[in-house]
Amino acid sequence: MINRIQNTVLFFCKFIASPRSIGAIAPSGPKLAQEIVRLADVCSAKTVLELGPGTGAFTSVIACHLAADAHFVAIEADAHLALLLRKKMATVRTVAGSAEHIGRIMKSYRLPPADCIVSGLPWSTFDAALQDRILCAARDVLRPGGKFVTFSYVHALPLRQAKRFRAVIERTFATVQKSPIIWKNLPPAFIYCCQK
Ligand SMILES: C[S@@+](CC[C@H](N)C(=O)[O-])C[C@H]1O[C@@H](n2cnc3c(N)ncnc32)[C@H](O)[C@@H]1O
C-alpha cells in the first residue's frame, strides 16, 4: 500500500515536470495491468519487451507471469525512473533510453525476435514522426505472429494524435483488436491488441 502511494506521488511529480513524455497523472491500476499482460500472452513468451515501464505497474505483473527461461527487457526514457526500477526489480533488465532504439537494444543483448511487446507509452502526446519511428521499430523486432499490446485512455480518443495512432497500427499490424473499456482504471482505458 505504502509502495503504491509512493509510486503515485512520484508519478504525479514526473507528470508535472514533463506532461507530454509521462502522459498520465497516475500509474496504471492492477486491473489494466492484469488484462494487458493476459492479452500479450506473456506466460508463453520467451522474449518479452516493455516500453515505458514508468514506476513498474505492468513490469511487476509481467515478471510474475514470466517463464523461468524467458528474456525480459524494459526500456524507459526517463533515466531517474529507469534507475529506480532497476533498484526495485533487480531481475528485470531495465534500459534507460528511447523505445525508438529497440532494435539496437535487442542486438546488444543478442535477443531473438520478440514474442510480445507490452507498451505503456503515451501515444497521443507523441508527434507523428515519433509514433511512426517507434511503431516501425517495434514491428521490426517482433516475430511473425508476435503481439504488440498497448492501451489508450477513453477521454483521449477524440484527440487527433489518438485517431492517427489507431490508423497507423491498422496499417502496421496484420490484426488489431480493441478490448472492452476497463472502468476500474484511473482514468478508464482500453487495450489495443495487435498481431504481426
Ligand atoms: C503513461 S506512462 C506509463 C507508465 C506505466 N507503464 C504505467 O502504465 O503506469 C508513460 C511512460 O513512458 C515513458 N516514455 C515516454 N516516452 C518514451 C520513449 N520514447 N521511450 C521509452 N519510454 C518513454 C515515460 O517516461 C513514462 O514512464
Short mmCIF file of C-alpha atoms and ligand atoms in Angstrom, two decimals:
data_model
loop_
_atom_site.label_atom_id
_atom_site.label_comp_id
_atom_site.label_asym_id
_atom_site.label_seq_id
_atom_site.Cartn_x
_atom_site.Cartn_y
_atom_site.Cartn_z
CA MET A 1 0.00 0.00 0.00
CA ILE A 2 2.78 2.45 1.01
CA ASN A 3 4.63 1.47 -2.15
CA ARG A 4 1.59 2.28 -4.25
CA ILE A 5 1.17 5.71 -2.64
CA GLN A 6 4.88 6.45 -3.17
CA ASN A 7 4.60 5.43 -6.83
CA THR A 8 1.52 7.60 -7.33
CA VAL A 9 3.20 10.66 -5.77
CA LEU A 10 6.40 10.12 -7.78
CA PHE A 11 4.41 9.60 -10.99
CA PHE A 12 2.39 12.77 -10.43
CA CYS A 13 5.58 14.82 -9.80
CA LYS A 14 7.05 13.39 -13.02
CA PHE A 15 3.85 14.35 -14.86
CA ILE A 16 4.05 17.95 -13.59
CA ALA A 17 7.70 18.16 -14.69
CA SER A 18 7.18 16.55 -18.10
CA PRO A 19 3.49 16.13 -19.02
CA ARG A 20 3.97 15.16 -22.68
CA SER A 21 6.52 12.46 -22.03
CA ILE A 22 4.74 10.95 -18.98
CA GLY A 23 1.27 11.39 -20.47
CA ALA A 24 -0.79 10.40 -17.40
CA ILE A 25 -1.39 11.70 -13.88
CA ALA A 26 -1.18 8.29 -12.17
CA PRO A 27 0.29 4.85 -12.80
CA SER A 28 -1.97 2.23 -14.37
CA GLY A 29 -4.10 0.23 -11.95
CA PRO A 30 -3.89 -3.53 -11.27
CA LYS A 31 -6.92 -4.43 -13.42
CA LEU A 32 -5.41 -2.80 -16.54
CA ALA A 33 -2.03 -4.38 -15.78
CA GLN A 34 -3.52 -7.89 -15.42
CA GLU A 35 -5.53 -7.56 -18.62
CA ILE A 36 -2.69 -6.19 -20.76
CA VAL A 37 -0.36 -8.97 -19.59
CA ARG A 38 -3.04 -11.62 -20.26
CA LEU A 39 -3.72 -10.31 -23.79
CA ALA A 40 0.02 -10.21 -24.57
CA ASP A 41 0.34 -13.95 -23.73
CA VAL A 42 3.32 -13.20 -21.52
CA CYS A 43 3.05 -16.66 -19.89
CA SER A 44 4.03 -18.46 -23.08
CA ALA A 45 6.59 -15.91 -24.34
CA LYS A 46 10.34 -16.46 -24.50
CA THR A 47 11.26 -12.83 -25.23
CA VAL A 48 9.21 -10.01 -23.74
CA LEU A 49 9.81 -6.27 -24.17
CA GLU A 50 8.16 -3.47 -22.23
CA LEU A 51 8.16 0.12 -23.50
CA GLY A 52 7.68 2.95 -20.98
CA PRO A 53 7.50 0.99 -17.70
CA GLY A 54 7.37 4.17 -15.59
CA THR A 55 7.06 3.15 -11.93
CA GLY A 56 6.57 -0.51 -12.89
CA ALA A 57 2.78 -1.03 -12.85
CA PHE A 58 2.98 -3.55 -15.71
CA THR A 59 6.58 -4.63 -15.02
CA SER A 60 5.77 -6.37 -11.75
CA VAL A 61 2.82 -8.26 -13.30
CA ILE A 62 4.92 -9.28 -16.32
CA ALA A 63 7.69 -10.51 -14.01
CA CYS A 64 5.14 -12.62 -12.06
CA HIS A 65 3.86 -14.35 -15.21
CA LEU A 66 7.20 -14.79 -16.99
CA ALA A 67 8.55 -18.31 -17.74
CA ALA A 68 11.77 -19.12 -15.86
CA ASP A 69 13.85 -19.21 -19.07
CA ALA A 70 12.30 -16.11 -20.70
CA HIS A 71 14.15 -12.86 -21.51
CA PHE A 72 12.59 -9.61 -20.34
CA VAL A 73 13.87 -6.12 -21.19
CA ALA A 74 12.15 -2.86 -20.18
CA ILE A 75 13.00 0.42 -21.95
CA GLU A 76 12.28 3.66 -20.10
CA ALA A 77 13.14 7.16 -21.42
CA ASP A 78 13.26 8.84 -18.01
CA ALA A 79 16.71 7.99 -16.59
CA HIS A 80 15.60 8.53 -12.97
CA LEU A 81 12.58 6.21 -13.33
CA ALA A 82 14.81 3.62 -15.04
CA LEU A 83 17.28 3.76 -12.15
CA LEU A 84 14.52 3.37 -9.54
CA LEU A 85 13.03 0.42 -11.44
CA ARG A 86 16.44 -1.27 -11.63
CA LYS A 87 16.78 -0.91 -7.85
CA LYS A 88 13.24 -2.15 -7.20
CA MET A 89 13.31 -5.07 -9.64
CA ALA A 90 16.89 -6.19 -9.99
CA THR A 91 15.97 -9.23 -12.11
CA VAL A 92 14.46 -7.06 -14.87
CA ARG A 93 16.94 -5.66 -17.41
CA THR A 94 15.92 -2.01 -17.47
CA VAL A 95 17.47 0.16 -20.15
CA ALA A 96 17.39 3.96 -19.93
CA GLY A 97 16.64 5.19 -23.43
CA SER A 98 14.01 5.74 -26.05
CA ALA A 99 11.87 2.92 -27.41
CA GLU A 100 12.91 4.10 -30.90
CA HIS A 101 16.18 2.25 -30.31
CA ILE A 102 14.56 -1.06 -29.50
CA GLY A 103 16.35 -2.80 -32.42
CA ARG A 104 19.79 -1.70 -31.28
CA ILE A 105 19.00 -2.60 -27.67
CA MET A 106 17.86 -6.11 -28.64
CA LYS A 107 21.01 -6.60 -30.70
CA SER A 108 23.20 -5.54 -27.79
CA TYR A 109 21.58 -8.23 -25.62
CA ARG A 110 21.67 -10.74 -28.53
CA LEU A 111 17.96 -11.36 -28.13
CA PRO A 112 15.87 -13.39 -30.60
CA PRO A 113 12.80 -11.69 -32.17
CA ALA A 114 10.24 -10.76 -29.50
CA ASP A 115 7.13 -12.84 -28.84
CA CYS A 116 5.39 -9.84 -27.33
CA ILE A 117 5.80 -6.15 -26.65
CA VAL A 118 3.84 -4.50 -23.85
CA SER A 119 3.65 -0.74 -24.25
CA GLY A 120 2.79 1.89 -21.67
CA LEU A 121 3.82 4.74 -23.97
CA PRO A 122 1.65 7.89 -24.15
CA TRP A 123 0.95 7.69 -27.90
CA SER A 124 -1.49 10.59 -28.08
CA THR A 125 1.14 13.06 -26.82
CA PHE A 126 3.71 11.92 -29.40
CA ASP A 127 4.09 13.73 -32.71
CA ALA A 128 3.51 11.79 -35.92
CA ALA A 129 7.20 11.17 -36.64
CA LEU A 130 7.86 9.69 -33.18
CA GLN A 131 4.75 7.47 -33.38
CA ASP A 132 5.98 6.15 -36.73
CA ARG A 133 9.57 5.57 -35.64
CA ILE A 134 8.60 3.61 -32.52
CA LEU A 135 5.86 1.57 -34.23
CA CYS A 136 8.17 0.66 -37.12
CA ALA A 137 10.95 -0.33 -34.74
CA ALA A 138 8.51 -2.41 -32.64
CA ARG A 139 7.12 -4.25 -35.67
CA ASP A 140 10.64 -4.98 -36.93
CA VAL A 141 11.73 -6.71 -33.71
CA LEU A 142 8.55 -8.83 -33.34
CA ARG A 143 8.48 -12.37 -34.69
CA PRO A 144 5.73 -13.14 -37.24
CA GLY A 145 2.58 -13.75 -35.19
CA GLY A 146 4.08 -11.83 -32.24
CA LYS A 147 1.88 -9.44 -30.25
CA PHE A 148 2.09 -5.72 -29.68
CA VAL A 149 -0.22 -4.70 -26.85
CA THR A 150 -0.85 -1.14 -25.74
CA PHE A 151 -3.52 0.96 -24.05
CA SER A 152 -5.26 4.26 -24.56
CA TYR A 153 -7.39 6.41 -22.28
CA VAL A 154 -11.05 6.71 -23.24
CA HIS A 155 -11.02 10.51 -22.84
CA ALA A 156 -8.09 10.78 -25.30
CA LEU A 157 -9.98 9.04 -28.14
CA PRO A 158 -11.23 12.25 -29.84
CA LEU A 159 -7.67 13.67 -29.98
CA ARG A 160 -6.15 13.91 -33.45
CA GLN A 161 -2.99 12.05 -32.44
CA ALA A 162 -5.03 9.22 -30.87
CA LYS A 163 -7.06 8.81 -34.07
CA ARG A 164 -3.86 8.89 -36.09
CA PHE A 165 -2.30 6.26 -33.83
CA ARG A 166 -5.26 3.94 -34.42
CA ALA A 167 -4.91 4.38 -38.20
CA VAL A 168 -1.17 3.68 -38.07
CA ILE A 169 -1.48 0.48 -36.03
CA GLU A 170 -4.13 -0.73 -38.51
CA ARG A 171 -1.56 -0.24 -41.30
CA THR A 172 1.38 -1.64 -39.33
CA PHE A 173 -0.04 -4.91 -37.99
CA ALA A 174 -1.99 -7.77 -39.57
CA THR A 175 -4.79 -7.61 -36.97
CA VAL A 176 -5.87 -5.06 -34.35
CA GLN A 177 -8.43 -5.83 -31.64
CA LYS A 178 -9.85 -3.37 -29.13
CA SER A 179 -10.78 -4.59 -25.64
CA PRO A 180 -13.86 -3.52 -23.71
CA ILE A 181 -13.29 -0.42 -21.56
CA ILE A 182 -11.58 -1.07 -18.25
CA TRP A 183 -13.57 1.21 -15.98
CA LYS A 184 -11.58 0.22 -12.89
CA ASN A 185 -8.61 2.29 -14.01
CA LEU A 186 -7.88 5.94 -13.37
CA PRO A 187 -8.64 7.25 -15.99
CA PRO A 188 -10.69 4.47 -17.69
CA ALA A 189 -8.78 2.86 -20.54
CA PHE A 190 -8.96 0.17 -23.20
CA ILE A 191 -6.36 -2.05 -24.79
CA TYR A 192 -5.30 -2.48 -28.40
CA CYS A 193 -4.04 -5.99 -29.05
CA CYS A 194 -2.16 -6.10 -32.36
CA GLN A 195 -0.59 -9.09 -34.06
CA LYS A 196 2.19 -9.06 -36.66
C1 LIG B 1 1.75 6.83 -19.29
S1 LIG B 1 3.33 6.45 -18.53
C2 LIG B 1 3.02 4.70 -18.28
C3 LIG B 1 3.84 4.10 -17.17
C4 LIG B 1 3.45 2.67 -16.82
N1 LIG B 1 3.61 1.76 -17.94
C5 LIG B 1 2.01 2.61 -16.34
O1 LIG B 1 1.15 2.13 -17.08
O2 LIG B 1 1.77 3.06 -15.22
C6 LIG B 1 4.44 6.54 -19.92
C7 LIG B 1 5.88 6.16 -19.64
O3 LIG B 1 6.56 6.11 -20.90
C8 LIG B 1 7.84 6.73 -20.76
N2 LIG B 1 8.26 7.20 -22.10
C9 LIG B 1 7.85 8.30 -22.78
N3 LIG B 1 8.43 8.36 -23.98
C10 LIG B 1 9.23 7.26 -24.08
C11 LIG B 1 10.09 6.75 -25.10
N4 LIG B 1 10.25 7.38 -26.27
N5 LIG B 1 10.74 5.59 -24.87
C12 LIG B 1 10.60 4.92 -23.69
N6 LIG B 1 9.81 5.36 -22.69
C13 LIG B 1 9.13 6.51 -22.87
C14 LIG B 1 7.60 7.86 -19.77
O4 LIG B 1 8.81 8.30 -19.18
C15 LIG B 1 6.64 7.17 -18.78
O5 LIG B 1 7.35 6.48 -17.79
#
